[in-house]
CSV table of C-alpha atoms in Angstrom, one decimal:
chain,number,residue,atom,x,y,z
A,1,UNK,CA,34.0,30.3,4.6
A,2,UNK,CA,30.9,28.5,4.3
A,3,UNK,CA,31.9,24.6,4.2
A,4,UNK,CA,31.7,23.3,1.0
A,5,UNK,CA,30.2,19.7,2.6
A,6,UNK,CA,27.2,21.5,4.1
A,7,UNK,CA,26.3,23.6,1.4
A,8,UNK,CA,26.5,20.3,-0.9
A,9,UNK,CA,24.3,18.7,1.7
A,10,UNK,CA,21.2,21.9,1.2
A,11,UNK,CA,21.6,21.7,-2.7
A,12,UNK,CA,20.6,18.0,-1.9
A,13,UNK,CA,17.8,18.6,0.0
A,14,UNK,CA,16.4,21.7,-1.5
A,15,UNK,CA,13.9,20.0,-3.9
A,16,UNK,CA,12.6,18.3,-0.4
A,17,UNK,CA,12.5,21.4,1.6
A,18,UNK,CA,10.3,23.4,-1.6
A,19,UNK,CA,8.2,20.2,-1.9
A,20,UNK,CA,7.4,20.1,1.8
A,21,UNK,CA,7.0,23.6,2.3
A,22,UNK,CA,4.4,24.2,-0.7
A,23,UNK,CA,2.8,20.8,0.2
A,24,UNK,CA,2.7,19.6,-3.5
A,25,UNK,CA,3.8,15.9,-2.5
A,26,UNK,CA,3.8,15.8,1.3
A,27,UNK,CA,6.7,13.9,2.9
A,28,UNK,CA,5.4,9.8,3.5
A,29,UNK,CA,4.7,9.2,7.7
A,30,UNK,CA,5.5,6.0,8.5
A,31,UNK,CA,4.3,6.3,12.4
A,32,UNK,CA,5.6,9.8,12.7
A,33,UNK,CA,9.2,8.8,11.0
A,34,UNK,CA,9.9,11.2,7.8
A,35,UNK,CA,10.8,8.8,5.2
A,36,UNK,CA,12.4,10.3,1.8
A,37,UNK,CA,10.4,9.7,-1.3
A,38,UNK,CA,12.8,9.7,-4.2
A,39,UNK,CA,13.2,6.5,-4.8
A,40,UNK,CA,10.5,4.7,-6.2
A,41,UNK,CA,9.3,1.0,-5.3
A,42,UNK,CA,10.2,-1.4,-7.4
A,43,UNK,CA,6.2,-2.0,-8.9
A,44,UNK,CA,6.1,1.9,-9.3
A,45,UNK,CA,9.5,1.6,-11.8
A,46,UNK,CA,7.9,-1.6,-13.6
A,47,UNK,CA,4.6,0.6,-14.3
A,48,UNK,CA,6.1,3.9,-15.4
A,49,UNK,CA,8.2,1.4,-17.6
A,50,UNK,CA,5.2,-0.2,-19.0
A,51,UNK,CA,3.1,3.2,-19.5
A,52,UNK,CA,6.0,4.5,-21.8
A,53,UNK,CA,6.6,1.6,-24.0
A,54,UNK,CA,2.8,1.9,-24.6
A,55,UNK,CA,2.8,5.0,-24.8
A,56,UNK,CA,5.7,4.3,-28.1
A,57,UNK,CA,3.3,1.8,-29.7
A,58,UNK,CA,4.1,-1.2,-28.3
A,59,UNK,CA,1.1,-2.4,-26.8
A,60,UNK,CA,2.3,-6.0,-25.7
A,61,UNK,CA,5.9,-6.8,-24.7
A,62,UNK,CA,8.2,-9.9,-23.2
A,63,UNK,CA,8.8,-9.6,-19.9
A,64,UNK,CA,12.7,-8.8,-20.8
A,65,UNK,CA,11.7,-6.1,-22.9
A,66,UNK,CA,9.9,-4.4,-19.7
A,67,UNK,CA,13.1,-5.0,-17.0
A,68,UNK,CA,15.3,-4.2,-19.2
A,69,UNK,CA,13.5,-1.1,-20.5
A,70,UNK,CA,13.0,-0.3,-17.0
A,71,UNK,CA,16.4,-0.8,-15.7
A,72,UNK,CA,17.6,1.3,-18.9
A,73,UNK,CA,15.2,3.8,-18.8
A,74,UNK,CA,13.6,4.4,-15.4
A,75,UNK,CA,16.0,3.5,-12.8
A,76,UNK,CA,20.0,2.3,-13.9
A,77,UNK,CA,20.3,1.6,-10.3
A,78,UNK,CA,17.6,-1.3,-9.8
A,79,UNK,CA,18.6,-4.8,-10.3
A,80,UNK,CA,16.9,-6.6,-12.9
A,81,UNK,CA,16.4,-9.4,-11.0
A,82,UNK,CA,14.4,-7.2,-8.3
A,83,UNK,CA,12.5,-6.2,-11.6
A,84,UNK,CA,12.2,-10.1,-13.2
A,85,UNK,CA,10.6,-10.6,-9.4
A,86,UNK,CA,8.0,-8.0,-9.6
A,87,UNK,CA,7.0,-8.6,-12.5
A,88,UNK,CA,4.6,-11.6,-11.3
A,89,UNK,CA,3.4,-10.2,-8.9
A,90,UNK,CA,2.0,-7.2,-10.5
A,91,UNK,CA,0.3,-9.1,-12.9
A,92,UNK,CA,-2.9,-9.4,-12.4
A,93,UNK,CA,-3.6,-13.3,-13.8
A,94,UNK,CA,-0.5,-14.2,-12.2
A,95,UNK,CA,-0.5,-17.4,-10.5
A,96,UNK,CA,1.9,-16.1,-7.4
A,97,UNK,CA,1.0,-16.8,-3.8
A,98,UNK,CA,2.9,-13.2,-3.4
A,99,UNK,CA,0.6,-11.0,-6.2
A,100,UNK,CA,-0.4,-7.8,-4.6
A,101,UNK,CA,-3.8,-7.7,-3.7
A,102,UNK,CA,-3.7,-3.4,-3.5
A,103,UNK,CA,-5.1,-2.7,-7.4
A,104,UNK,CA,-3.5,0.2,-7.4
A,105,UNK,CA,0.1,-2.3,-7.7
A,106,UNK,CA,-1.6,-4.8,-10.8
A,107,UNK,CA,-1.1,-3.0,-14.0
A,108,UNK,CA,0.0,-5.8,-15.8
A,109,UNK,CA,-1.9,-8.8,-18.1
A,110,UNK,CA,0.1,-11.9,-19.3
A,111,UNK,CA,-1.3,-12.6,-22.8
A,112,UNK,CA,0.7,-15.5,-23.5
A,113,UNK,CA,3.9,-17.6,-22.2
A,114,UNK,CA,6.5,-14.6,-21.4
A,115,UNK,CA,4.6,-11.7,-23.1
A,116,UNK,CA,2.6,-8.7,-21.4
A,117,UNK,CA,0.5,-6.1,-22.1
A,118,UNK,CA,-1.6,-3.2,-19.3
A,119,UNK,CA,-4.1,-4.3,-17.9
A,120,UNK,CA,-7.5,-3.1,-19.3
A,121,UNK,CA,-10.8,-3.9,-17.4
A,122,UNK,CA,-13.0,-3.2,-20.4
A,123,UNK,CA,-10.9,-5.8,-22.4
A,124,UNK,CA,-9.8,-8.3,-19.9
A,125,UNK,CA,-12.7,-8.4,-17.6
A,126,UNK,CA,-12.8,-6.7,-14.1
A,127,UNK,CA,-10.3,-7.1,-11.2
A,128,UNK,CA,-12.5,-9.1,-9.0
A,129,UNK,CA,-12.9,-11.9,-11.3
A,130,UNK,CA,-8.9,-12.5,-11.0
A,131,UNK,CA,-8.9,-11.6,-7.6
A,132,UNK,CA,-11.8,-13.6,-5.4
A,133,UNK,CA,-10.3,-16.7,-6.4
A,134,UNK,CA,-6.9,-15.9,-4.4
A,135,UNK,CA,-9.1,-13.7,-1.1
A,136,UNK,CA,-7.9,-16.1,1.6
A,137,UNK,CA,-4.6,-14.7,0.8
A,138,UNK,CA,-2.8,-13.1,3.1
A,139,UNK,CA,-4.8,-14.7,5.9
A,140,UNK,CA,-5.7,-12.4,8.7
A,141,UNK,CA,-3.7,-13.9,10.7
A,142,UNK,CA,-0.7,-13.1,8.9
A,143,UNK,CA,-1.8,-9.0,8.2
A,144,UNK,CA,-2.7,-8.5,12.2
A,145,UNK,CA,0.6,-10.0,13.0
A,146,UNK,CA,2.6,-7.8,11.2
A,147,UNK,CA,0.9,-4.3,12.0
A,148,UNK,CA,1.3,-5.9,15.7
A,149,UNK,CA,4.8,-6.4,15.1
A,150,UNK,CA,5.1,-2.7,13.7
A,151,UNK,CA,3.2,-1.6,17.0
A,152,UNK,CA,5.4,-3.1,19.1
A,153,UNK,CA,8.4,-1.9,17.5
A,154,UNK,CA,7.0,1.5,19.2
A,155,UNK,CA,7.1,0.3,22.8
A,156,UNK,CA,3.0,-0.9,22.5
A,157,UNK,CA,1.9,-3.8,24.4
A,158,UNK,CA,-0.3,-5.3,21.8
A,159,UNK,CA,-3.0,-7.7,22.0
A,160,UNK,CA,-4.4,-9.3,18.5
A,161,UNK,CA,-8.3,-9.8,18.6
A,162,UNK,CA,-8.8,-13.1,16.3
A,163,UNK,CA,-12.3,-14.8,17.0
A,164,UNK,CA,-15.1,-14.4,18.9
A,165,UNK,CA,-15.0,-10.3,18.4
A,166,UNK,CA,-18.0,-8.6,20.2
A,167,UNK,CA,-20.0,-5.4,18.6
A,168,UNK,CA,-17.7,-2.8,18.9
A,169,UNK,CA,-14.2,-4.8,18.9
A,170,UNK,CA,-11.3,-3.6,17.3
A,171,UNK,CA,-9.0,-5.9,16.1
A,172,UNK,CA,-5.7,-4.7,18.2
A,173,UNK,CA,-5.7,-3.2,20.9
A,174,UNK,CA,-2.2,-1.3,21.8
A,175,UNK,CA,-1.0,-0.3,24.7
A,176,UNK,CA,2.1,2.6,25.5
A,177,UNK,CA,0.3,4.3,28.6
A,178,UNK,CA,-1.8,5.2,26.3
A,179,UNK,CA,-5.1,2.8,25.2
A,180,UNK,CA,-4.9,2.7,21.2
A,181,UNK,CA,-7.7,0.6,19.4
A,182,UNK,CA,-6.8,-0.6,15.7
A,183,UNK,CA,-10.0,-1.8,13.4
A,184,UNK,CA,-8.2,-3.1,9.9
A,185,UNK,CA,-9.5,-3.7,6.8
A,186,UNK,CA,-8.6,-7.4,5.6
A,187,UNK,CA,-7.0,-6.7,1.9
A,188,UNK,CA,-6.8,-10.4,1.5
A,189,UNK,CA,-11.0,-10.5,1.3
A,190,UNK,CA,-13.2,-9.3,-1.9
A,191,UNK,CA,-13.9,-5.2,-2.4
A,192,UNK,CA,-18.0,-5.9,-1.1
A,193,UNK,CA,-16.9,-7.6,1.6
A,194,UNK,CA,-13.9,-4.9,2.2
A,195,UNK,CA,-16.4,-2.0,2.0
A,196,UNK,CA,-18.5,-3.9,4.1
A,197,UNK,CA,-16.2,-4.1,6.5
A,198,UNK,CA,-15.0,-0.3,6.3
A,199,UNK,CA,-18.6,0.6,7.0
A,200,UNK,CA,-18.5,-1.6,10.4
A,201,UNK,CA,-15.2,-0.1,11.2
A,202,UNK,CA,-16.3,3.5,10.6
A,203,UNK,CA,-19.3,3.1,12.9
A,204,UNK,CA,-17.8,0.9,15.5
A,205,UNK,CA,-14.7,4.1,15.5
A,206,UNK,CA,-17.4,6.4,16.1
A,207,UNK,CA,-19.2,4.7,18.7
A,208,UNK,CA,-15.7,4.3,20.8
A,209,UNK,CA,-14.3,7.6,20.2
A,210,UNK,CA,-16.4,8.7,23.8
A,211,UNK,CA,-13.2,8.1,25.7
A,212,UNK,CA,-13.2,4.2,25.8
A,213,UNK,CA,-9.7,4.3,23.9
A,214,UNK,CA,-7.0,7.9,23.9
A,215,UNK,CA,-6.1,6.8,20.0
A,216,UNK,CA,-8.4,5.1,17.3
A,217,UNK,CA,-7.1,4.0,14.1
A,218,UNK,CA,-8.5,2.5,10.7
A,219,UNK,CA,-6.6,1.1,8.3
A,220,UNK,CA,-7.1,-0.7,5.3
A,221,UNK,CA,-5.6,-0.6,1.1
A,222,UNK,CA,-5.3,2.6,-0.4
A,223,UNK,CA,-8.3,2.1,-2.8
A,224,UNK,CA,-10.4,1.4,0.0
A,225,UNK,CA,-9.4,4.7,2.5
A,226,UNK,CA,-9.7,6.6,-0.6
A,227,UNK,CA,-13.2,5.7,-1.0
A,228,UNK,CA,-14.0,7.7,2.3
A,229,UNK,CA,-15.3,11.3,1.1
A,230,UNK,CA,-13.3,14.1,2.7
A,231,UNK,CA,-16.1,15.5,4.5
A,232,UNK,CA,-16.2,11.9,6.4
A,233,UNK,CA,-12.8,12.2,6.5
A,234,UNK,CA,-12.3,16.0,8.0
A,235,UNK,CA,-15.3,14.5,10.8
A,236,UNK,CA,-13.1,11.7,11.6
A,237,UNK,CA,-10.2,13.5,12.5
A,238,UNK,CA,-11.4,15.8,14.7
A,239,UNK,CA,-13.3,13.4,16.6
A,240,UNK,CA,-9.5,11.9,16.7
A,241,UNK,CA,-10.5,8.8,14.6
A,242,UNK,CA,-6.6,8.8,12.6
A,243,UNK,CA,-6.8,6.5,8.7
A,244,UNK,CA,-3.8,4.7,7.8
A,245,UNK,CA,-2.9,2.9,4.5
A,246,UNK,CA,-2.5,-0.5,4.5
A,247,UNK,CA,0.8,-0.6,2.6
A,248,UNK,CA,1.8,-4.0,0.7
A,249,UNK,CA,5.6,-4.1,0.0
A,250,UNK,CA,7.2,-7.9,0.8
A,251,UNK,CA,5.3,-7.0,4.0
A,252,UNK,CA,2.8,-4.5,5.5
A,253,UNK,CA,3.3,-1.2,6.8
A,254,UNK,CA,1.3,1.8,8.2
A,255,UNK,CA,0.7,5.0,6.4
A,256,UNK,CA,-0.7,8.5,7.6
């Protein structure tokens, strides 16, 4: 008899298998690892939350209105003090040191003491005016440190590339036996000076890919890599120029 344990264990996966096998929502890469999807970070539940109780008329809420809609409605299982905790730093006129810079992750506008509505630029203003103030955070520093970290938790030998960068030099360069060269995109600087700096990246990625380094990698926010038109994108990868997202979650992480 087929065991009841494995048989259990496909029902589970079967909406994974489907998904991955009709490539409707590929499976996340984090550096080649397969990581499962389903549950959804803790700014993704606050926004679903606050799409729905605007989408029910209530245009502005407290901020225990939205965990505890959230938490009731969206996802039982997430503590609402993981959901109080997010709730700054989704905001986008949040004072937090910790408020995502990634716009995709600031949905939210305080209106007054405690009470919240979605952000709107045509009402509010746009994102750069709340976000240039607050660019020197993270520091660069801070963001080449931890993809080094990440890099190294692969067997790399990694060497961070702070000041005095000549034409041409990426900001890590790895090392497994094989010579990897990293240019990233600061998320902590304004979006000219981020598209600025894609531009430089691309070309300096193009003008290495002769065989200097056997791996090139950009990687910068979402909104930014998403800029890149897929033609540019298809030319890239096969002259072996890999993109990665520059994910924010507590800390930074690598996506392809």
């Amino acid at each position: 008899m087929f065991p009841l344990t494995i048989f259990s264990s496909l029902l589970t996966s079967l909406p994974y298998i489907v998904t991955y096998i009709f490539g409707l929502i590929p499976p996340i890469l984090y550096w080649g690892i397969v990581m499962e999807t389903s549950k959804l970070p803790t700014w993704m539940v606050l926004k679903k939350a606050a799409e729905e109780l605007t989408k029910k008329g209530k245009t502005s809420f407290t901020r225990k209105e939205l965990t505890m809609f959230a938490k009731k409605n969206i996802d039982p299982s997430r503590p609402e003090t993981s959901l109080d905790f997010e709730v700054d730093l989704v905001t986008v006129n949040s004072n937090s040191k910790d408020r995502y810079k990634d716009p995709e992750k600031l949905f939210l506008f305080r209106i007054s003491r405690g009470r919240y509505t979605l952000y709107d630029p045509d009402i509010h203003g746009p994102l750069e005016k709340y976000l240039e103030p607050h660019h020197y955070l993270p520091t660069r520093k801070l963001v080449l440190s931890q993809i080094s970290e990440i890099l190294e938790n692969k067997g790399y030998k990694v060497q961070i590339i702070l000041q005095h960068r000549k034409p041409l030099t990426p900001d890590i360069v790895a090392d497994n036996g094989k010579k990897t060269a990293v240019w990233v995109i600061d998320p902590g600087t304004d979006q000219a000076t981020q598209l600025k700096n894609l531009a430089y990246a691309i070309g300096s990625a193009l003008l290495s890919s002769n065989g200097i380094y056997d791996e090139i990698i950009i990687t910068g926010p979402s909104f930014i890599i998403n800029k890149i038109p897929e033609k540019v994108k298809q030319m890239l990868r096969s002259l072996g120029i890999k993109l990665a997202i520059l994910r924010e979650e507590r800390r930074y992480t690598l996506v392809f």
